[in-house]
mmCIF file with all atom_site columns, C-alpha atoms in Angstrom:
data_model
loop_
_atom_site.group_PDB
_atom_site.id
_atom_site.type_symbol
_atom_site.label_atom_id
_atom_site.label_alt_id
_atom_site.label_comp_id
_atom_site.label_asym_id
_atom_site.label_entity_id
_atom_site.label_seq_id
_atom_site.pdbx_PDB_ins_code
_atom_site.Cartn_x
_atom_site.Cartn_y
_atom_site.Cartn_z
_atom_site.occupancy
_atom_site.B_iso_or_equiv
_atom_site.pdbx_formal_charge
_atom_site.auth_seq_id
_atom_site.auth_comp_id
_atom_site.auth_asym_id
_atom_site.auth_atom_id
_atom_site.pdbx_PDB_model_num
ATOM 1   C CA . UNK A 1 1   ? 48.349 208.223 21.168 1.00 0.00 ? 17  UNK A CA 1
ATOM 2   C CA . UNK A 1 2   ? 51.632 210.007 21.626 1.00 0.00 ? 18  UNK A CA 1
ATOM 3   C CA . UNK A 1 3   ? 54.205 209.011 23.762 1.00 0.00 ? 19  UNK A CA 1
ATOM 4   C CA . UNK A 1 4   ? 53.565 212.685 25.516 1.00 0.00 ? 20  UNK A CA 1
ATOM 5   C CA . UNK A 1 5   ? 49.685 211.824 26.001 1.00 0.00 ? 21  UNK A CA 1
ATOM 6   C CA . UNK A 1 6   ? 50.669 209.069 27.925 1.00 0.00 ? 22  UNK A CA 1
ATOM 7   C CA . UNK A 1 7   ? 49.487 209.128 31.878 1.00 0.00 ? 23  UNK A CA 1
ATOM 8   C CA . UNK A 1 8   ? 53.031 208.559 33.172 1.00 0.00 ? 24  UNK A CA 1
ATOM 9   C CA . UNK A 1 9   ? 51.983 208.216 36.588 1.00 0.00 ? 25  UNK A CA 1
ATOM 10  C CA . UNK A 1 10  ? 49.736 205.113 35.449 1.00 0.00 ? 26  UNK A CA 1
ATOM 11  C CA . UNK A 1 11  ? 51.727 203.612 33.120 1.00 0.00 ? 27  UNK A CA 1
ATOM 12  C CA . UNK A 1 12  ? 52.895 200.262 33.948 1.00 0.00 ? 28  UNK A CA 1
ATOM 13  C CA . UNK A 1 13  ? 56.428 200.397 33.128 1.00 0.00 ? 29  UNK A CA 1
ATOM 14  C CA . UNK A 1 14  ? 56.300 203.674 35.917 1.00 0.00 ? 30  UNK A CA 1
ATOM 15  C CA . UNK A 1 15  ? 54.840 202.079 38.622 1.00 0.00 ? 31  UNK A CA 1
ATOM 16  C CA . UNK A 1 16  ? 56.630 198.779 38.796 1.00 0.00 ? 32  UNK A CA 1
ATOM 17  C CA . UNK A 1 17  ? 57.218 197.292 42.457 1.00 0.00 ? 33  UNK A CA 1
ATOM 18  C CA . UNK A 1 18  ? 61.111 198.186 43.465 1.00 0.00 ? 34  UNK A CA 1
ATOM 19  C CA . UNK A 1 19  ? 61.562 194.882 44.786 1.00 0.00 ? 35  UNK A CA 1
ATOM 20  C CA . UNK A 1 20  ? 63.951 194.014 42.197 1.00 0.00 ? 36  UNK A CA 1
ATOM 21  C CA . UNK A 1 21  ? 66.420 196.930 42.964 1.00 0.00 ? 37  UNK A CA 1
ATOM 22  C CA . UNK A 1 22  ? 70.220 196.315 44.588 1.00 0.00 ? 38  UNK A CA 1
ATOM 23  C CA . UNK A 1 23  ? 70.876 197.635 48.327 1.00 0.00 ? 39  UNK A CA 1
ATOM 24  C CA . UNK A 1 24  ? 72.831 200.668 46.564 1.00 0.00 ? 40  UNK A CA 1
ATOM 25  C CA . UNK A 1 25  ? 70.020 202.048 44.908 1.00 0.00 ? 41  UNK A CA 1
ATOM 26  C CA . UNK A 1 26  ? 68.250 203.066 48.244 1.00 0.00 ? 42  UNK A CA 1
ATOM 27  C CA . UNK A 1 27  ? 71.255 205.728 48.649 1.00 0.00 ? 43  UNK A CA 1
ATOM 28  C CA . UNK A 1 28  ? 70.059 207.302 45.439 1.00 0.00 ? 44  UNK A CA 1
ATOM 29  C CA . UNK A 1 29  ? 66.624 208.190 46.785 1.00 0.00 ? 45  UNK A CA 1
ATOM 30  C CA . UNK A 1 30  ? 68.435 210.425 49.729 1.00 0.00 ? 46  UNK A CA 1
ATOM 31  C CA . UNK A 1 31  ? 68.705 213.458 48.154 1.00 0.00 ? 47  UNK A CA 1
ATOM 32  C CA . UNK A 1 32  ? 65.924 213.674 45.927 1.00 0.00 ? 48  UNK A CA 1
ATOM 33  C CA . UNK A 1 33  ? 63.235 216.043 46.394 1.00 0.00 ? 49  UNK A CA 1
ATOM 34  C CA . UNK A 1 34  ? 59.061 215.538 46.255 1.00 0.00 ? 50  UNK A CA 1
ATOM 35  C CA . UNK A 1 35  ? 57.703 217.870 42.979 1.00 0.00 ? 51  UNK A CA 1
ATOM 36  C CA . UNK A 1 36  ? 53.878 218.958 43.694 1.00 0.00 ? 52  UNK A CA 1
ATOM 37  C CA . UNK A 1 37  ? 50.781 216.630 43.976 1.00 0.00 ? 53  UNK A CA 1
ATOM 38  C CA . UNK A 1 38  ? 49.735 218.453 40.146 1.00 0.00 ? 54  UNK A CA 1
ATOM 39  C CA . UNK A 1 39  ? 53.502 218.325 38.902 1.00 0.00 ? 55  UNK A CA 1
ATOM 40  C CA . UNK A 1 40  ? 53.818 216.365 35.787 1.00 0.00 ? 56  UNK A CA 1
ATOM 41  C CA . UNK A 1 41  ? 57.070 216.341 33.117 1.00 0.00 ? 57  UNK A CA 1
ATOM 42  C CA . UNK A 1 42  ? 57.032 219.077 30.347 1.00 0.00 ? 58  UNK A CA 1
ATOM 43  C CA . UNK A 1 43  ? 58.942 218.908 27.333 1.00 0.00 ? 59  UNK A CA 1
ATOM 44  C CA . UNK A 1 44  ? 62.056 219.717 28.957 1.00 0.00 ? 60  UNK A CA 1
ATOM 45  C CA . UNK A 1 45  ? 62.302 217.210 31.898 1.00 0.00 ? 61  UNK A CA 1
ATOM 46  C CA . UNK A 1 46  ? 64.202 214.228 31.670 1.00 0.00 ? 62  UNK A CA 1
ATOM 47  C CA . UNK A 1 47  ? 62.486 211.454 32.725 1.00 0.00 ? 63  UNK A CA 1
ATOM 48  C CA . UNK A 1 48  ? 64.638 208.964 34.406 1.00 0.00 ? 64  UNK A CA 1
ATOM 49  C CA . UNK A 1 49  ? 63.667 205.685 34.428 1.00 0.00 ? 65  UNK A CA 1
ATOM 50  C CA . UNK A 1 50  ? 63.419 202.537 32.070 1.00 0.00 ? 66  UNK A CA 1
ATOM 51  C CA . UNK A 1 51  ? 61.338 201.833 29.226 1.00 0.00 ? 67  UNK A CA 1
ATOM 52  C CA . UNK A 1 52  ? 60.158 203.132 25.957 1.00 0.00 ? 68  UNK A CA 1
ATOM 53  C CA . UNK A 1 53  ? 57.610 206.258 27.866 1.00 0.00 ? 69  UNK A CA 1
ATOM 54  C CA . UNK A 1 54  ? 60.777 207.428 29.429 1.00 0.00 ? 70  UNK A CA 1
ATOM 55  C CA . UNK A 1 55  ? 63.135 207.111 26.634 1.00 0.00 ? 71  UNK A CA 1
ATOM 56  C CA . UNK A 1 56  ? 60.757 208.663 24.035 1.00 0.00 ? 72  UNK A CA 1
ATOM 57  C CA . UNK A 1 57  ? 59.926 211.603 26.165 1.00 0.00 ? 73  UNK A CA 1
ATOM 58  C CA . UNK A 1 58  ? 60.597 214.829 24.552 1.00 0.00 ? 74  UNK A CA 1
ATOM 59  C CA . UNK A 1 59  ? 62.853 215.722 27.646 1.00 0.00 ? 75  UNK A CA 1
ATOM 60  C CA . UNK A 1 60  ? 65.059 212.581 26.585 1.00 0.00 ? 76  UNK A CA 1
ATOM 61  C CA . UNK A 1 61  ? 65.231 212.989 23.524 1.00 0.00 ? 77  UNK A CA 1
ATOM 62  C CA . UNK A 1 62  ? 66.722 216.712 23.838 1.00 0.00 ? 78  UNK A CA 1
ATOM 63  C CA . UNK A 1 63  ? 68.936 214.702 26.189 1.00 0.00 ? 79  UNK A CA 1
ATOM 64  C CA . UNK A 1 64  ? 69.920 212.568 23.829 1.00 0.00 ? 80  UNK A CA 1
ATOM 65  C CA . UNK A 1 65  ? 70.696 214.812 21.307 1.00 0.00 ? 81  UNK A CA 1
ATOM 66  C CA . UNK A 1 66  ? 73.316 216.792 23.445 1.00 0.00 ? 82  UNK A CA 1
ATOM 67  C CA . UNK A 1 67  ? 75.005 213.975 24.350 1.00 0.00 ? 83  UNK A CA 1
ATOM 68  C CA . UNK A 1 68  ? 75.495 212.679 20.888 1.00 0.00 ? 84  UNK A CA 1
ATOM 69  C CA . UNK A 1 69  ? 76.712 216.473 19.900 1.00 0.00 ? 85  UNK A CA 1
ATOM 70  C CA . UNK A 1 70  ? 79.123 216.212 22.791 1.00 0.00 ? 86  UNK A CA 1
ATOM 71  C CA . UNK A 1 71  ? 80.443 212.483 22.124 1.00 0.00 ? 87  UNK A CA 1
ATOM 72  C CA . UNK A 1 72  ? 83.700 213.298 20.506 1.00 0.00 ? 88  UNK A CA 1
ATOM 73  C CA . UNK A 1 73  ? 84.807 216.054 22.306 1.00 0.00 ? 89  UNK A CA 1
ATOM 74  C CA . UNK A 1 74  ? 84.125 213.211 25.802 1.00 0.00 ? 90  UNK A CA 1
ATOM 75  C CA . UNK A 1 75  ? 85.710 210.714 24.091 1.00 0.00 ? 91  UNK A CA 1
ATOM 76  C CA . UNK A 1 76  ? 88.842 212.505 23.476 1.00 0.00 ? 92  UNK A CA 1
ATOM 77  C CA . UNK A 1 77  ? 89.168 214.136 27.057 1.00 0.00 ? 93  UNK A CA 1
ATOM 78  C CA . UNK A 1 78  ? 92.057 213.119 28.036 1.00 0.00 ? 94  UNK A CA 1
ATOM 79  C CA . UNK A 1 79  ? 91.195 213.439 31.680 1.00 0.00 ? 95  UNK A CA 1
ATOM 80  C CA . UNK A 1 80  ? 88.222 212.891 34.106 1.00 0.00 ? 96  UNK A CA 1
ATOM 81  C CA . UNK A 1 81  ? 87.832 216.468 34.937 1.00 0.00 ? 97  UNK A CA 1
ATOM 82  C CA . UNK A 1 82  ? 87.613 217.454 31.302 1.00 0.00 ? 98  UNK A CA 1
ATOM 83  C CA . UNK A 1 83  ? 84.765 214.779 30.846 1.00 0.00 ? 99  UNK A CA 1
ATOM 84  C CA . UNK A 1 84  ? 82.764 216.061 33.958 1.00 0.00 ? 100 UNK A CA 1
ATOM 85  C CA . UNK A 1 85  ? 82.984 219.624 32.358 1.00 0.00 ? 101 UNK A CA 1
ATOM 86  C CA . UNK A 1 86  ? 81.503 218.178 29.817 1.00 0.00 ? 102 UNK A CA 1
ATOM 87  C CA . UNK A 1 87  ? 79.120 216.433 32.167 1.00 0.00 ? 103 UNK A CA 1
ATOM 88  C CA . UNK A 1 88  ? 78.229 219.580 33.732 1.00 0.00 ? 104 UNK A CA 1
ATOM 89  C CA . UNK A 1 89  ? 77.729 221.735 30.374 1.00 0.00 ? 105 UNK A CA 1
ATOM 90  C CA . UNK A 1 90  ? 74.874 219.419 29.705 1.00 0.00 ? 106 UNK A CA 1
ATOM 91  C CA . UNK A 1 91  ? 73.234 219.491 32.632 1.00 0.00 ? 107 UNK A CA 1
ATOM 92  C CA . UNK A 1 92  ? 73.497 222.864 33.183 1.00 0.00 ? 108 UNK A CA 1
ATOM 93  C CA . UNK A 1 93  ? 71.930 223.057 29.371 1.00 0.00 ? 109 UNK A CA 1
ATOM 94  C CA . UNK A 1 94  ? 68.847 220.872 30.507 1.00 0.00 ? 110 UNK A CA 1
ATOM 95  C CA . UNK A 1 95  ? 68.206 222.894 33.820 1.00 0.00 ? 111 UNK A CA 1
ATOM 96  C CA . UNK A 1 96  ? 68.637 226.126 31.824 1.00 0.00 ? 112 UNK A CA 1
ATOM 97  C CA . UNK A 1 97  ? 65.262 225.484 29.950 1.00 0.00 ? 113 UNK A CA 1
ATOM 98  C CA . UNK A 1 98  ? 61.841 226.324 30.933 1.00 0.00 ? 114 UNK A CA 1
ATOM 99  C CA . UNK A 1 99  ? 60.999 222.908 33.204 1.00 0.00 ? 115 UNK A CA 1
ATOM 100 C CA . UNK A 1 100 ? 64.633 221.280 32.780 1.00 0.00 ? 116 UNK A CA 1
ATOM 101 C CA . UNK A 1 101 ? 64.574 219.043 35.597 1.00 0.00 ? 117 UNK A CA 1
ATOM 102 C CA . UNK A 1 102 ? 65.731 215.687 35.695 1.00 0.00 ? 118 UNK A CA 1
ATOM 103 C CA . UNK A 1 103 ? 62.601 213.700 37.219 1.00 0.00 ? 119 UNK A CA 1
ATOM 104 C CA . UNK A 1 104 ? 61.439 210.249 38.144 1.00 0.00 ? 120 UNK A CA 1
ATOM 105 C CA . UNK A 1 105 ? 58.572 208.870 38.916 1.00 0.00 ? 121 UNK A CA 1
ATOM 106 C CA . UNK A 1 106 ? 58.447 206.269 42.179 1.00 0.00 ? 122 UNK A CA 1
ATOM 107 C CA . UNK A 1 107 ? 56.077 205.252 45.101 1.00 0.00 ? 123 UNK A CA 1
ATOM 108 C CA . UNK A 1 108 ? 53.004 207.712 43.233 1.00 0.00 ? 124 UNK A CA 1
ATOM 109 C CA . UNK A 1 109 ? 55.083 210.767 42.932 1.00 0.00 ? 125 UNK A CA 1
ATOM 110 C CA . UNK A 1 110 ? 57.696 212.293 40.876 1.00 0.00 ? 126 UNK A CA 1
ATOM 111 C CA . UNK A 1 111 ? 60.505 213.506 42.351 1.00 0.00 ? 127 UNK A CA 1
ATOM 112 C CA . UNK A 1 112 ? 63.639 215.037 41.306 1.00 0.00 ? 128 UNK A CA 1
ATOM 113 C CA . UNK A 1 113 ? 66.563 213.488 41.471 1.00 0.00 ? 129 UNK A CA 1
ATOM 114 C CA . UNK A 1 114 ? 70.315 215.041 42.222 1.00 0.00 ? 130 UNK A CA 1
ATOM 115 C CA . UNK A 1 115 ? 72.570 216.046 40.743 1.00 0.00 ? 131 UNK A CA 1
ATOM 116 C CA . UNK A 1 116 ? 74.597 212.690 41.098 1.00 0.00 ? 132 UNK A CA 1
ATOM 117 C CA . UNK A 1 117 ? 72.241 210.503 39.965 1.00 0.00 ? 133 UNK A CA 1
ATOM 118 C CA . UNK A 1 118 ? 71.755 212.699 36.679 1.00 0.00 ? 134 UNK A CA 1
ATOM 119 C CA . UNK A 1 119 ? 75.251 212.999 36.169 1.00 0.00 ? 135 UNK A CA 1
ATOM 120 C CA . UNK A 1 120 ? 75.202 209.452 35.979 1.00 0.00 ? 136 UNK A CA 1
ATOM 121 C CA . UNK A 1 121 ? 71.939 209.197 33.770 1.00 0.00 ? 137 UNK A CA 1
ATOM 122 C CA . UNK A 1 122 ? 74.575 211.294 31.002 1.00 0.00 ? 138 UNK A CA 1
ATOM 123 C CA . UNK A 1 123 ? 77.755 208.784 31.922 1.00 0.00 ? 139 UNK A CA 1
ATOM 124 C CA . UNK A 1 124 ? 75.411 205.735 31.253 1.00 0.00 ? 140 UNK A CA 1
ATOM 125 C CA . UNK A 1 125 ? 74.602 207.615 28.102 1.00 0.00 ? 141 UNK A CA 1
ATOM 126 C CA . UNK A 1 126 ? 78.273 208.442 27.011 1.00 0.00 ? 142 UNK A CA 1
ATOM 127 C CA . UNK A 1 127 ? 78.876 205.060 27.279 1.00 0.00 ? 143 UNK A CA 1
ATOM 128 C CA . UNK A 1 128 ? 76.248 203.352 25.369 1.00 0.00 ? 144 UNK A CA 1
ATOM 129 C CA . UNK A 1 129 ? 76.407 205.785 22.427 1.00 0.00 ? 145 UNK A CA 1
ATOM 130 C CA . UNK A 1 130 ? 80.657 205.169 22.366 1.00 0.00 ? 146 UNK A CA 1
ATOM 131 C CA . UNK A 1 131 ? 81.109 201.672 23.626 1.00 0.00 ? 147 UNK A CA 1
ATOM 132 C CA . UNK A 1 132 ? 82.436 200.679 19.965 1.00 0.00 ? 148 UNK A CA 1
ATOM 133 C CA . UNK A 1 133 ? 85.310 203.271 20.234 1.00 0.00 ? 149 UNK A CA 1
ATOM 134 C CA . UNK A 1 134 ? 86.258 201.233 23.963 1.00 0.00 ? 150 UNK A CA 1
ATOM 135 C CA . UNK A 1 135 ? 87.750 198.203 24.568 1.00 0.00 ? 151 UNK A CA 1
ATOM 136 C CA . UNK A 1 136 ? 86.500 195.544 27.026 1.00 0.00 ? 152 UNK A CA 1
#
């Protein structure tokens, strides 16, 4: 079965309990919005969330892909507005395509998430993909 054949809103790693989440996670949920009853992630959402359904979505992958053709020009930005330019570019790439939303799938419903929380879905993702270039 293909990772897009998947039920996402039955499968496990999706509809874990949120016990396990820190006070500061709540804030996220604020300003996220309910999709439809019948909404469910085309090719173009990102899927936020952990696990290998989310990260092998094609959304994700597409995700993915821009970040890793942005990941020199972010690592030599010599300031923080230059890498949120960046930031933006991306996300203004996603949401530019037919479905580009940047979803996520809690209590039995997706939702989409803000614009914060997806910028920090791409930092996360800068990060991981350059942490050899940084020191600790």
């Amino acid at each position: 079965m293909t990772p897009s054949a998947l039920s996402y809103s039955t499968h496990p790693l999706l509809n874990r309990p949120n016990s396990h989440k820190r006070e500061s996670s709540t804030k996220k949920n604020e300003n996220r919005i309910l999709l439809g009853s019948n909404y469910f992630p085309g090719d173009n959402a990102v899927i936020c969330g952990r696990g290998k359904v989310c990260s092998s979505s094609a959304g994700n992958l597409k995700l993915k892909s821009l970040v890793e053709s942005f990941a020199n020009a972010y690592s030599k930005a010599e300031s923080k507005e230059r890498k949120s330019l960046i930031v933006t570019a991306i996300i203004s790439s996603i949401e530019q395509a037919p479905g580009g939303l940047f979803v996520k799938f809690e209590e039995g419903a997706w939702w989409r998430v803000d614009e914060t929380y997806a910028r920090e879905k791409i930092g996360y993702m800068f990060r991981d993909f350059l942490h050899t270039q940084y020191r600790s």
